[in-house]
Amino acid sequence: MTAQFCSRRKFLKDAGVLSAGAWFTPKSMAERLALLPSAVQKFSATDTVTLGQTGIKTSRLAMGTGTVGSGHHSHQTSLGIDGLSRLLLNGYDNGLRFFDAADSYGSHPHVAEALKHVDRSKVTVLTKSWARDAGGMRADLDRFRRELNMEHIDVMLMHCVTDEDWTTKYRGAMDVLEEAKQKGVIHSHGCSCHSIEALRAAAKSPFVEVDLVRINPIGAEMDASPETVVSVMREMRAAGKGIVGMKILGQGALRQRQDEALRYALGLGLLDAFTIGAESISEQKDLLQRIAAG
């Protein structure tokens, strides 16, 4: 028996895959290796990923700008336009290509400033609107593009939907986004969900091309238990939707358990990308290193 085979056999045994009952039928070594848990896969925050079936390619990690974001303010926007734009540019310089903004965070001016200094074609900009009717959504689309100083928005989401019947209740706003996509004003549309009922509706709606989903291993700031949310995410994945995770660190609840939270998110095999809002360059650097460490 070769040393290489012995080494592989030991690795498989240590991983628990040679234990009784682990394999129900004989398989080749190649087949067994292919079934190893995804935890052995190496990830990077700067990996290029595709958001569902949208065709949008971007970085695995999105730079969040809305930790505790409401009333046009957030922890990130409190850094000021210069401070937050420098944080975004530091991320860009380190390979991050996904900017996560929202009207309610007040982060459009900060994103616009950062975009002045980079190749716009290399950055995915996601933003969110609270508009719930056609007129409000049209007004937001026009205003957002002025504030961001861009002709088109990559991902436009309906922000914080909670109603079980939101896909019929807010049909007017959805129609505006679908028309905007046809005209090239936006590239894709979807929602961020803040109830399990809304999440289930999103999984079944053809309108939702990208969904921002709250997920972490302890259920902090989530719509339901992790097991329940993951089951809905599987339905979304089967439907070809782009899934972007949020609340990965439970809005700070997992600040002392970051490695555990990141391993959980990466190990699900369901997230195209996820968003985390660093509040300083040092935090951002630490986050990049933790994701790479796996």
PDB file of C-alpha atoms in Angstrom:
ATOM      1  CA  MET A   1       0.000   0.000   0.000  1.00  0.00           C
ATOM      2  CA  THR A   2       1.527   3.321  -1.035  1.00  0.00           C
ATOM      3  CA  ALA A   3       2.236   6.131   1.408  1.00  0.00           C
ATOM      4  CA  GLN A   4      -0.077   8.404  -0.583  1.00  0.00           C
ATOM      5  CA  PHE A   5      -2.980   5.953  -0.277  1.00  0.00           C
ATOM      6  CA  CYS A   6      -2.333   5.520   3.459  1.00  0.00           C
ATOM      7  CA  SER A   7      -2.369   9.288   3.897  1.00  0.00           C
ATOM      8  CA  ARG A   8      -5.671   9.607   2.046  1.00  0.00           C
ATOM      9  CA  ARG A   9      -7.154   6.704   4.006  1.00  0.00           C
ATOM     10  CA  LYS A  10      -6.160   8.339   7.280  1.00  0.00           C
ATOM     11  CA  PHE A  11      -7.671  11.654   6.120  1.00  0.00           C
ATOM     12  CA  LEU A  12     -10.941   9.945   5.248  1.00  0.00           C
ATOM     13  CA  LYS A  13     -10.991   8.066   8.531  1.00  0.00           C
ATOM     14  CA  ASP A  14     -10.324  11.256  10.499  1.00  0.00           C
ATOM     15  CA  ALA A  15     -13.147  12.952   8.598  1.00  0.00           C
ATOM     16  CA  GLY A  16     -15.495  10.192   9.700  1.00  0.00           C
ATOM     17  CA  VAL A  17     -16.323   8.997   6.219  1.00  0.00           C
ATOM     18  CA  LEU A  18     -15.026   5.433   6.665  1.00  0.00           C
ATOM     19  CA  SER A  19     -17.125   4.748   9.751  1.00  0.00           C
ATOM     20  CA  ALA A  20     -19.743   2.003   9.699  1.00  0.00           C
ATOM     21  CA  GLY A  21     -22.909   3.118   7.943  1.00  0.00           C
ATOM     22  CA  ALA A  22     -21.257   6.102   6.289  1.00  0.00           C
ATOM     23  CA  TRP A  23     -21.322   4.368   2.917  1.00  0.00           C
ATOM     24  CA  PHE A  24     -24.243   2.232   1.879  1.00  0.00           C
ATOM     25  CA  THR A  25     -22.693   0.900  -1.318  1.00  0.00           C
ATOM     26  CA  PRO A  26     -19.059   0.380  -2.338  1.00  0.00           C
ATOM     27  CA  LYS A  27     -17.574   3.439  -4.017  1.00  0.00           C
ATOM     28  CA  SER A  28     -14.278   4.277  -5.605  1.00  0.00           C
ATOM     29  CA  MET A  29     -11.820   6.480  -3.743  1.00  0.00           C
ATOM     30  CA  ALA A  30     -12.536   9.293  -6.227  1.00  0.00           C
ATOM     31  CA  GLU A  31     -16.274   9.074  -5.497  1.00  0.00           C
ATOM     32  CA  ARG A  32     -15.678   9.140  -1.762  1.00  0.00           C
ATOM     33  CA  LEU A  33     -13.405  12.146  -2.012  1.00  0.00           C
ATOM     34  CA  ALA A  34     -16.048  13.954  -4.066  1.00  0.00           C
ATOM     35  CA  LEU A  35     -18.545  13.474  -1.224  1.00  0.00           C
ATOM     36  CA  LEU A  36     -16.370  15.032   1.449  1.00  0.00           C
ATOM     37  CA  PRO A  37     -18.095  17.830   3.411  1.00  0.00           C
ATOM     38  CA  SER A  38     -17.840  21.291   1.904  1.00  0.00           C
ATOM     39  CA  ALA A  39     -15.917  22.381   4.992  1.00  0.00           C
ATOM     40  CA  VAL A  40     -12.714  21.179   3.328  1.00  0.00           C
ATOM     41  CA  GLN A  41     -13.268  23.631   0.466  1.00  0.00           C
ATOM     42  CA  LYS A  42     -11.259  26.824   0.663  1.00  0.00           C
ATOM     43  CA  PHE A  43     -13.060  30.120   0.254  1.00  0.00           C
ATOM     44  CA  SER A  44     -12.001  33.700  -0.208  1.00  0.00           C
ATOM     45  CA  ALA A  45     -13.975  36.901   0.243  1.00  0.00           C
ATOM     46  CA  THR A  46     -12.788  37.878  -3.225  1.00  0.00           C
ATOM     47  CA  ASP A  47     -13.928  34.703  -5.004  1.00  0.00           C
ATOM     48  CA  THR A  48     -15.925  35.526  -8.130  1.00  0.00           C
ATOM     49  CA  VAL A  49     -19.491  34.277  -7.757  1.00  0.00           C
ATOM     50  CA  THR A  50     -22.624  34.506  -9.915  1.00  0.00           C
ATOM     51  CA  LEU A  51     -25.894  35.675  -8.365  1.00  0.00           C
ATOM     52  CA  GLY A  52     -28.353  32.948  -9.256  1.00  0.00           C
ATOM     53  CA  GLN A  53     -29.428  33.141 -12.883  1.00  0.00           C
ATOM     54  CA  THR A  54     -28.950  36.905 -13.220  1.00  0.00           C
ATOM     55  CA  GLY A  55     -25.578  36.618 -14.943  1.00  0.00           C
ATOM     56  CA  ILE A  56     -24.148  39.128 -12.462  1.00  0.00           C
ATOM     57  CA  LYS A  57     -20.626  38.164 -11.410  1.00  0.00           C
ATOM     58  CA  THR A  58     -19.220  39.771  -8.286  1.00  0.00           C
ATOM     59  CA  SER A  59     -17.209  39.047  -5.140  1.00  0.00           C
ATOM     60  CA  ARG A  60     -18.373  36.563  -2.538  1.00  0.00           C
ATOM     61  CA  LEU A  61     -18.306  39.253   0.157  1.00  0.00           C
ATOM     62  CA  ALA A  62     -20.407  42.371  -0.213  1.00  0.00           C
ATOM     63  CA  MET A  63     -19.388  45.452   1.733  1.00  0.00           C
ATOM     64  CA  GLY A  64     -22.406  46.299   3.852  1.00  0.00           C
ATOM     65  CA  THR A  65     -23.179  49.932   4.598  1.00  0.00           C
ATOM     66  CA  GLY A  66     -26.120  49.461   6.934  1.00  0.00           C
ATOM     67  CA  THR A  67     -25.227  47.962  10.293  1.00  0.00           C
ATOM     68  CA  VAL A  68     -28.242  49.084  12.369  1.00  0.00           C
ATOM     69  CA  GLY A  69     -29.343  51.116   9.358  1.00  0.00           C
ATOM     70  CA  SER A  70     -32.532  53.193   9.486  1.00  0.00           C
ATOM     71  CA  GLY A  71     -33.673  56.777   9.067  1.00  0.00           C
ATOM     72  CA  HIS A  72     -30.979  57.412   6.424  1.00  0.00           C
ATOM     73  CA  HIS A  73     -28.242  56.585   8.917  1.00  0.00           C
ATOM     74  CA  SER A  74     -26.106  53.613   9.908  1.00  0.00           C
ATOM     75  CA  HIS A  75     -22.897  52.746  11.738  1.00  0.00           C
ATOM     76  CA  GLN A  76     -21.094  52.976   8.410  1.00  0.00           C
ATOM     77  CA  THR A  77     -22.539  56.317   7.277  1.00  0.00           C
ATOM     78  CA  SER A  78     -21.559  57.794  10.638  1.00  0.00           C
ATOM     79  CA  LEU A  79     -17.992  57.573   9.295  1.00  0.00           C
ATOM     80  CA  GLY A  80     -18.892  60.392   6.915  1.00  0.00           C
ATOM     81  CA  ILE A  81     -18.678  60.413   3.140  1.00  0.00           C
ATOM     82  CA  ASP A  82     -14.892  60.497   3.173  1.00  0.00           C
ATOM     83  CA  GLY A  83     -14.551  57.796   5.831  1.00  0.00           C
ATOM     84  CA  LEU A  84     -16.996  55.310   4.309  1.00  0.00           C
ATOM     85  CA  SER A  85     -15.830  55.896   0.745  1.00  0.00           C
ATOM     86  CA  ARG A  86     -12.250  55.199   1.852  1.00  0.00           C
ATOM     87  CA  LEU A  87     -13.441  51.983   3.510  1.00  0.00           C
ATOM     88  CA  LEU A  88     -15.167  50.922   0.286  1.00  0.00           C
ATOM     89  CA  LEU A  89     -12.093  51.804  -1.744  1.00  0.00           C
ATOM     90  CA  ASN A  90      -9.866  49.804   0.589  1.00  0.00           C
ATOM     91  CA  GLY A  91     -12.123  46.828   0.007  1.00  0.00           C
ATOM     92  CA  TYR A  92     -11.994  47.387  -3.738  1.00  0.00           C
ATOM     93  CA  ASP A  93      -8.197  47.554  -3.626  1.00  0.00           C
ATOM     94  CA  ASN A  94      -8.266  44.193  -1.846  1.00  0.00           C
ATOM     95  CA  GLY A  95     -10.503  42.527  -4.423  1.00  0.00           C
ATOM     96  CA  LEU A  96     -14.043  43.214  -3.158  1.00  0.00           C
ATOM     97  CA  ARG A  97     -16.439  44.150  -5.952  1.00  0.00           C
ATOM     98  CA  PHE A  98     -19.852  44.201  -4.257  1.00  0.00           C
ATOM     99  CA  PHE A  99     -21.262  47.409  -2.698  1.00  0.00           C
ATOM    100  CA  ASP A 100     -24.407  46.905  -0.587  1.00  0.00           C
ATOM    101  CA  ALA A 101     -26.334  50.170  -0.148  1.00  0.00           C
ATOM    102  CA  ALA A 102     -29.872  51.295   0.724  1.00  0.00           C
ATOM    103  CA  ASP A 103     -31.907  54.460   0.862  1.00  0.00           C
ATOM    104  CA  SER A 104     -32.708  53.833   4.520  1.00  0.00           C
ATOM    105  CA  TYR A 105     -28.977  53.667   5.345  1.00  0.00           C
ATOM    106  CA  GLY A 106     -28.353  57.013   3.658  1.00  0.00           C
ATOM    107  CA  SER A 107     -25.314  55.482   1.974  1.00  0.00           C
ATOM    108  CA  HIS A 108     -25.851  56.504  -1.655  1.00  0.00           C
ATOM    109  CA  PRO A 109     -23.589  59.609  -1.483  1.00  0.00           C
ATOM    110  CA  HIS A 110     -20.826  57.520   0.102  1.00  0.00           C
ATOM    111  CA  VAL A 111     -21.066  54.840  -2.588  1.00  0.00           C
ATOM    112  CA  ALA A 112     -21.154  57.502  -5.306  1.00  0.00           C
ATOM    113  CA  GLU A 113     -17.944  59.043  -3.988  1.00  0.00           C
ATOM    114  CA  ALA A 114     -16.165  55.682  -3.976  1.00  0.00           C
ATOM    115  CA  LEU A 115     -17.356  54.912  -7.509  1.00  0.00           C
ATOM    116  CA  LYS A 116     -15.614  58.060  -8.794  1.00  0.00           C
ATOM    117  CA  HIS A 117     -12.271  56.361  -8.160  1.00  0.00           C
ATOM    118  CA  VAL A 118     -12.835  52.855  -9.550  1.00  0.00           C
ATOM    119  CA  ASP A 119     -13.839  51.106 -12.748  1.00  0.00           C
ATOM    120  CA  ARG A 120     -17.639  51.171 -12.440  1.00  0.00           C
ATOM    121  CA  SER A 121     -17.969  48.184 -14.759  1.00  0.00           C
ATOM    122  CA  LYS A 122     -16.140  46.026 -12.210  1.00  0.00           C
ATOM    123  CA  VAL A 123     -18.454  46.871  -9.287  1.00  0.00           C
ATOM    124  CA  THR A 124     -21.870  45.416  -8.479  1.00  0.00           C
ATOM    125  CA  VAL A 125     -24.091  47.963  -6.754  1.00  0.00           C
ATOM    126  CA  LEU A 126     -27.082  46.660  -4.823  1.00  0.00           C
ATOM    127  CA  THR A 127     -29.556  49.054  -3.251  1.00  0.00           C
ATOM    128  CA  LYS A 128     -33.012  48.899  -1.708  1.00  0.00           C
ATOM    129  CA  SER A 129     -36.232  50.894  -1.777  1.00  0.00           C
ATOM    130  CA  TRP A 130     -39.053  51.109   0.754  1.00  0.00           C
ATOM    131  CA  ALA A 131     -41.498  52.121  -2.003  1.00  0.00           C
ATOM    132  CA  ARG A 132     -44.647  50.010  -1.988  1.00  0.00           C
ATOM    133  CA  ASP A 133     -46.519  51.467  -4.959  1.00  0.00           C
ATOM    134  CA  ALA A 134     -45.791  52.316  -8.577  1.00  0.00           C
ATOM    135  CA  GLY A 135     -45.422  56.058  -8.110  1.00  0.00           C
ATOM    136  CA  GLY A 136     -43.072  55.719  -5.164  1.00  0.00           C
ATOM    137  CA  MET A 137     -40.905  53.176  -6.949  1.00  0.00           C
ATOM    138  CA  ARG A 138     -40.605  55.325 -10.095  1.00  0.00           C
ATOM    139  CA  ALA A 139     -39.572  58.287  -7.966  1.00  0.00           C
ATOM    140  CA  ASP A 140     -37.028  56.177  -6.075  1.00  0.00           C
ATOM    141  CA  LEU A 141     -35.485  54.800  -9.257  1.00  0.00           C
ATOM    142  CA  ASP A 142     -34.947  58.317 -10.605  1.00  0.00           C
ATOM    143  CA  ARG A 143     -33.636  59.669  -7.300  1.00  0.00           C
ATOM    144  CA  PHE A 144     -31.385  56.693  -6.586  1.00  0.00           C
ATOM    145  CA  ARG A 145     -29.675  56.986  -9.950  1.00  0.00           C
ATOM    146  CA  ARG A 146     -29.063  60.692  -9.353  1.00  0.00           C
ATOM    147  CA  GLU A 147     -27.702  60.062  -5.867  1.00  0.00           C
ATOM    148  CA  LEU A 148     -25.490  57.203  -7.046  1.00  0.00           C
ATOM    149  CA  ASN A 149     -24.550  59.071 -10.235  1.00  0.00           C
ATOM    150  CA  MET A 150     -25.128  56.038 -12.433  1.00  0.00           C
ATOM    151  CA  GLU A 151     -27.255  55.227 -15.447  1.00  0.00           C
ATOM    152  CA  HIS A 152     -28.234  51.760 -14.274  1.00  0.00           C
ATOM    153  CA  ILE A 153     -28.427  49.925 -10.969  1.00  0.00           C
ATOM    154  CA  ASP A 154     -27.220  46.341 -10.856  1.00  0.00           C
ATOM    155  CA  VAL A 155     -29.554  44.960  -8.189  1.00  0.00           C
ATOM    156  CA  MET A 156     -32.669  46.785  -6.970  1.00  0.00           C
ATOM    157  CA  LEU A 157     -34.528  45.247  -4.048  1.00  0.00           C
ATOM    158  CA  MET A 158     -37.770  45.963  -2.284  1.00  0.00           C
ATOM    159  CA  HIS A 159     -36.548  46.583   1.242  1.00  0.00           C
ATOM    160  CA  CYS A 160     -37.773  44.774   4.340  1.00  0.00           C
ATOM    161  CA  VAL A 161     -40.878  43.010   3.036  1.00  0.00           C
ATOM    162  CA  THR A 162     -42.821  41.298   5.803  1.00  0.00           C
ATOM    163  CA  ASP A 163     -46.337  40.541   4.545  1.00  0.00           C
ATOM    164  CA  GLU A 164     -47.295  37.037   3.494  1.00  0.00           C
ATOM    165  CA  ASP A 165     -49.144  38.483   0.494  1.00  0.00           C
ATOM    166  CA  TRP A 166     -46.525  41.059  -0.482  1.00  0.00           C
ATOM    167  CA  THR A 167     -46.168  39.637  -4.000  1.00  0.00           C
ATOM    168  CA  THR A 168     -49.766  40.640  -4.754  1.00  0.00           C
ATOM    169  CA  LYS A 169     -50.119  43.578  -2.359  1.00  0.00           C
ATOM    170  CA  TYR A 170     -47.171  45.460  -3.875  1.00  0.00           C
ATOM    171  CA  ARG A 171     -47.728  44.434  -7.486  1.00  0.00           C
ATOM    172  CA  GLY A 172     -47.580  48.047  -8.692  1.00  0.00           C
ATOM    173  CA  ALA A 173     -44.050  48.567  -7.386  1.00  0.00           C
ATOM    174  CA  MET A 174     -42.988  45.198  -8.766  1.00  0.00           C
ATOM    175  CA  ASP A 175     -44.347  46.088 -12.214  1.00  0.00           C
ATOM    176  CA  VAL A 176     -42.219  49.249 -12.221  1.00  0.00           C
ATOM    177  CA  LEU A 177     -39.085  47.250 -11.445  1.00  0.00           C
ATOM    178  CA  GLU A 178     -39.865  44.690 -14.137  1.00  0.00           C
ATOM    179  CA  GLU A 179     -40.341  47.490 -16.658  1.00  0.00           C
ATOM    180  CA  ALA A 180     -37.110  49.136 -15.499  1.00  0.00           C
ATOM    181  CA  LYS A 181     -35.265  45.872 -16.123  1.00  0.00           C
ATOM    182  CA  GLN A 182     -36.669  45.638 -19.642  1.00  0.00           C
ATOM    183  CA  LYS A 183     -35.434  49.191 -20.317  1.00  0.00           C
ATOM    184  CA  GLY A 184     -31.986  48.519 -18.876  1.00  0.00           C
ATOM    185  CA  VAL A 185     -32.443  50.887 -15.931  1.00  0.00           C
ATOM    186  CA  ILE A 186     -31.748  48.002 -13.555  1.00  0.00           C
ATOM    187  CA  HIS A 187     -30.173  44.614 -14.215  1.00  0.00           C
ATOM    188  CA  SER A 188     -32.147  42.533 -11.705  1.00  0.00           C
ATOM    189  CA  HIS A 189     -34.761  42.856  -8.977  1.00  0.00           C
ATOM    190  CA  GLY A 190     -35.833  41.099  -5.826  1.00  0.00           C
ATOM    191  CA  CYS A 191     -36.328  41.735  -2.133  1.00  0.00           C
ATOM    192  CA  SER A 192     -34.946  41.608   1.364  1.00  0.00           C
ATOM    193  CA  CYS A 193     -37.186  39.620   3.701  1.00  0.00           C
ATOM    194  CA  HIS A 194     -37.948  40.248   7.366  1.00  0.00           C
ATOM    195  CA  SER A 195     -40.477  37.536   8.148  1.00  0.00           C
ATOM    196  CA  ILE A 196     -40.640  33.839   7.401  1.00  0.00           C
ATOM    197  CA  GLU A 197     -43.980  34.364   5.630  1.00  0.00           C
ATOM    198  CA  ALA A 198     -42.426  36.932   3.285  1.00  0.00           C
ATOM    199  CA  LEU A 199     -39.438  34.649   2.727  1.00  0.00           C
ATOM    200  CA  ARG A 200     -41.670  31.751   1.729  1.00  0.00           C
ATOM    201  CA  ALA A 201     -43.585  34.004  -0.660  1.00  0.00           C
ATOM    202  CA  ALA A 202     -40.288  35.193  -2.167  1.00  0.00           C
ATOM    203  CA  ALA A 203     -39.166  31.608  -2.766  1.00  0.00           C
ATOM    204  CA  LYS A 204     -42.254  30.996  -4.882  1.00  0.00           C
ATOM    205  CA  SER A 205     -42.305  34.310  -6.779  1.00  0.00           C
ATOM    206  CA  PRO A 206     -40.804  34.544 -10.297  1.00  0.00           C
ATOM    207  CA  PHE A 207     -40.311  38.272  -9.609  1.00  0.00           C
ATOM    208  CA  VAL A 208     -37.572  37.523  -7.060  1.00  0.00           C
ATOM    209  CA  GLU A 209     -34.287  37.078  -8.897  1.00  0.00           C
ATOM    210  CA  VAL A 210     -32.119  38.050  -5.920  1.00  0.00           C
ATOM    211  CA  ASP A 211     -33.106  37.589  -2.282  1.00  0.00           C
ATOM    212  CA  LEU A 212     -31.354  39.019   0.751  1.00  0.00           C
ATOM    213  CA  VAL A 213     -31.832  36.408   3.498  1.00  0.00           C
ATOM    214  CA  ARG A 214     -31.060  36.670   7.221  1.00  0.00           C
ATOM    215  CA  ILE A 215     -29.048  33.633   8.269  1.00  0.00           C
ATOM    216  CA  ASN A 216     -26.643  32.665  11.084  1.00  0.00           C
ATOM    217  CA  PRO A 217     -26.157  29.593  13.290  1.00  0.00           C
ATOM    218  CA  ILE A 218     -27.956  30.911  16.396  1.00  0.00           C
ATOM    219  CA  GLY A 219     -31.043  32.535  14.857  1.00  0.00           C
ATOM    220  CA  ALA A 220     -30.120  36.059  15.959  1.00  0.00           C
ATOM    221  CA  GLU A 221     -32.118  38.784  14.151  1.00  0.00           C
ATOM    222  CA  MET A 222     -33.572  36.090  11.879  1.00  0.00           C
ATOM    223  CA  ASP A 223     -37.052  35.335  10.537  1.00  0.00           C
ATOM    224  CA  ALA A 224     -37.248  31.840  12.055  1.00  0.00           C
ATOM    225  CA  SER A 225     -34.938  29.085  13.275  1.00  0.00           C
ATOM    226  CA  PRO A 226     -31.848  28.436  11.140  1.00  0.00           C
ATOM    227  CA  GLU A 227     -33.272  25.030  10.139  1.00  0.00           C
ATOM    228  CA  THR A 228     -36.515  26.587   8.909  1.00  0.00           C
ATOM    229  CA  VAL A 229     -34.786  29.357   6.984  1.00  0.00           C
ATOM    230  CA  VAL A 230     -32.348  26.913   5.405  1.00  0.00           C
ATOM    231  CA  SER A 231     -35.255  24.792   4.163  1.00  0.00           C
ATOM    232  CA  VAL A 232     -36.698  27.852   2.373  1.00  0.00           C
ATOM    233  CA  MET A 233     -33.261  28.712   1.013  1.00  0.00           C
ATOM    234  CA  ARG A 234     -33.071  25.251  -0.531  1.00  0.00           C
ATOM    235  CA  GLU A 235     -36.331  25.967  -2.319  1.00  0.00           C
ATOM    236  CA  MET A 236     -34.875  29.257  -3.567  1.00  0.00           C
ATOM    237  CA  ARG A 237     -31.739  27.537  -4.768  1.00  0.00           C
ATOM    238  CA  ALA A 238     -33.780  24.940  -6.647  1.00  0.00           C
ATOM    239  CA  ALA A 239     -35.650  27.792  -8.356  1.00  0.00           C
ATOM    240  CA  GLY A 240     -32.391  29.378  -9.496  1.00  0.00           C
ATOM    241  CA  LYS A 241     -32.636  32.509  -7.382  1.00  0.00           C
ATOM    242  CA  GLY A 242     -29.596  34.481  -6.302  1.00  0.00           C
ATOM    243  CA  ILE A 243     -29.216  34.249  -2.524  1.00  0.00           C
ATOM    244  CA  VAL A 244     -27.234  36.850  -0.601  1.00  0.00           C
ATOM    245  CA  GLY A 245     -26.894  36.234   3.129  1.00  0.00           C
ATOM    246  CA  MET A 246     -27.210  38.987   5.699  1.00  0.00           C
ATOM    247  CA  LYS A 247     -27.063  39.114   9.514  1.00  0.00           C
ATOM    248  CA  ILE A 248     -24.213  36.608   9.213  1.00  0.00           C
ATOM    249  CA  LEU A 249     -22.875  37.861  12.541  1.00  0.00           C
ATOM    250  CA  GLY A 250     -26.361  38.350  14.003  1.00  0.00           C
ATOM    251  CA  GLN A 251     -26.044  42.154  14.067  1.00  0.00           C
ATOM    252  CA  GLY A 252     -23.192  41.818  16.566  1.00  0.00           C
ATOM    253  CA  ALA A 253     -24.525  38.879  18.583  1.00  0.00           C
ATOM    254  CA  LEU A 254     -21.772  36.704  17.101  1.00  0.00           C
ATOM    255  CA  ARG A 255     -19.018  39.285  17.292  1.00  0.00           C
ATOM    256  CA  GLN A 256     -17.049  36.980  19.619  1.00  0.00           C
ATOM    257  CA  ARG A 257     -17.875  33.914  17.490  1.00  0.00           C
ATOM    258  CA  GLN A 258     -17.093  35.224  14.043  1.00  0.00           C
ATOM    259  CA  ASP A 259     -15.202  32.167  12.837  1.00  0.00           C
ATOM    260  CA  GLU A 260     -18.091  29.893  13.775  1.00  0.00           C
ATOM    261  CA  ALA A 261     -20.591  32.156  11.992  1.00  0.00           C
ATOM    262  CA  LEU A 262     -18.474  32.391   8.854  1.00  0.00           C
ATOM    263  CA  ARG A 263     -17.882  28.632   8.711  1.00  0.00           C
ATOM    264  CA  TYR A 264     -21.621  28.103   9.040  1.00  0.00           C
ATOM    265  CA  ALA A 265     -22.464  30.525   6.213  1.00  0.00           C
ATOM    266  CA  LEU A 266     -19.785  29.154   3.905  1.00  0.00           C
ATOM    267  CA  GLY A 267     -20.609  25.538   4.701  1.00  0.00           C
ATOM    268  CA  LEU A 268     -24.296  25.808   3.799  1.00  0.00           C
ATOM    269  CA  GLY A 269     -23.573  25.600   0.090  1.00  0.00           C
ATOM    270  CA  LEU A 270     -26.616  27.807  -0.521  1.00  0.00           C
ATOM    271  CA  LEU A 271     -25.328  31.374  -0.473  1.00  0.00           C
ATOM    272  CA  ASP A 272     -23.996  32.945  -3.644  1.00  0.00           C
ATOM    273  CA  ALA A 273     -22.621  35.800  -1.572  1.00  0.00           C
ATOM    274  CA  PHE A 274     -23.081  37.451   1.797  1.00  0.00           C
ATOM    275  CA  THR A 275     -22.915  40.984   3.138  1.00  0.00           C
ATOM    276  CA  ILE A 276     -21.162  42.148   6.285  1.00  0.00           C
ATOM    277  CA  GLY A 277     -20.624  45.757   7.270  1.00  0.00           C
ATOM    278  CA  ALA A 278     -17.140  46.437   8.593  1.00  0.00           C
ATOM    279  CA  GLU A 279     -16.795  49.695  10.503  1.00  0.00           C
ATOM    280  CA  SER A 280     -13.085  50.274   9.976  1.00  0.00           C
ATOM    281  CA  ILE A 281     -10.260  49.234   7.681  1.00  0.00           C
ATOM    282  CA  SER A 282      -8.818  47.076  10.453  1.00  0.00           C
ATOM    283  CA  GLU A 283     -12.156  45.259  10.856  1.00  0.00           C
ATOM    284  CA  GLN A 284     -12.339  44.788   7.109  1.00  0.00           C
ATOM    285  CA  LYS A 285      -8.819  43.356   6.987  1.00  0.00           C
ATOM    286  CA  ASP A 286      -9.610  40.982   9.852  1.00  0.00           C
ATOM    287  CA  LEU A 287     -12.772  39.817   8.094  1.00  0.00           C
ATOM    288  CA  LEU A 288     -10.902  39.080   4.855  1.00  0.00           C
ATOM    289  CA  GLN A 289      -8.357  37.027   6.767  1.00  0.00           C
ATOM    290  CA  ARG A 290     -10.987  35.077   8.704  1.00  0.00           C
ATOM    291  CA  ILE A 291     -12.873  34.112   5.555  1.00  0.00           C
ATOM    292  CA  ALA A 292      -9.655  32.955   3.882  1.00  0.00           C
ATOM    293  CA  ALA A 293      -8.716  30.939   6.980  1.00  0.00           C
ATOM    294  CA  GLY A 294     -12.014  29.074   6.675  1.00  0.00           C
TER     295      GLY A 294
END
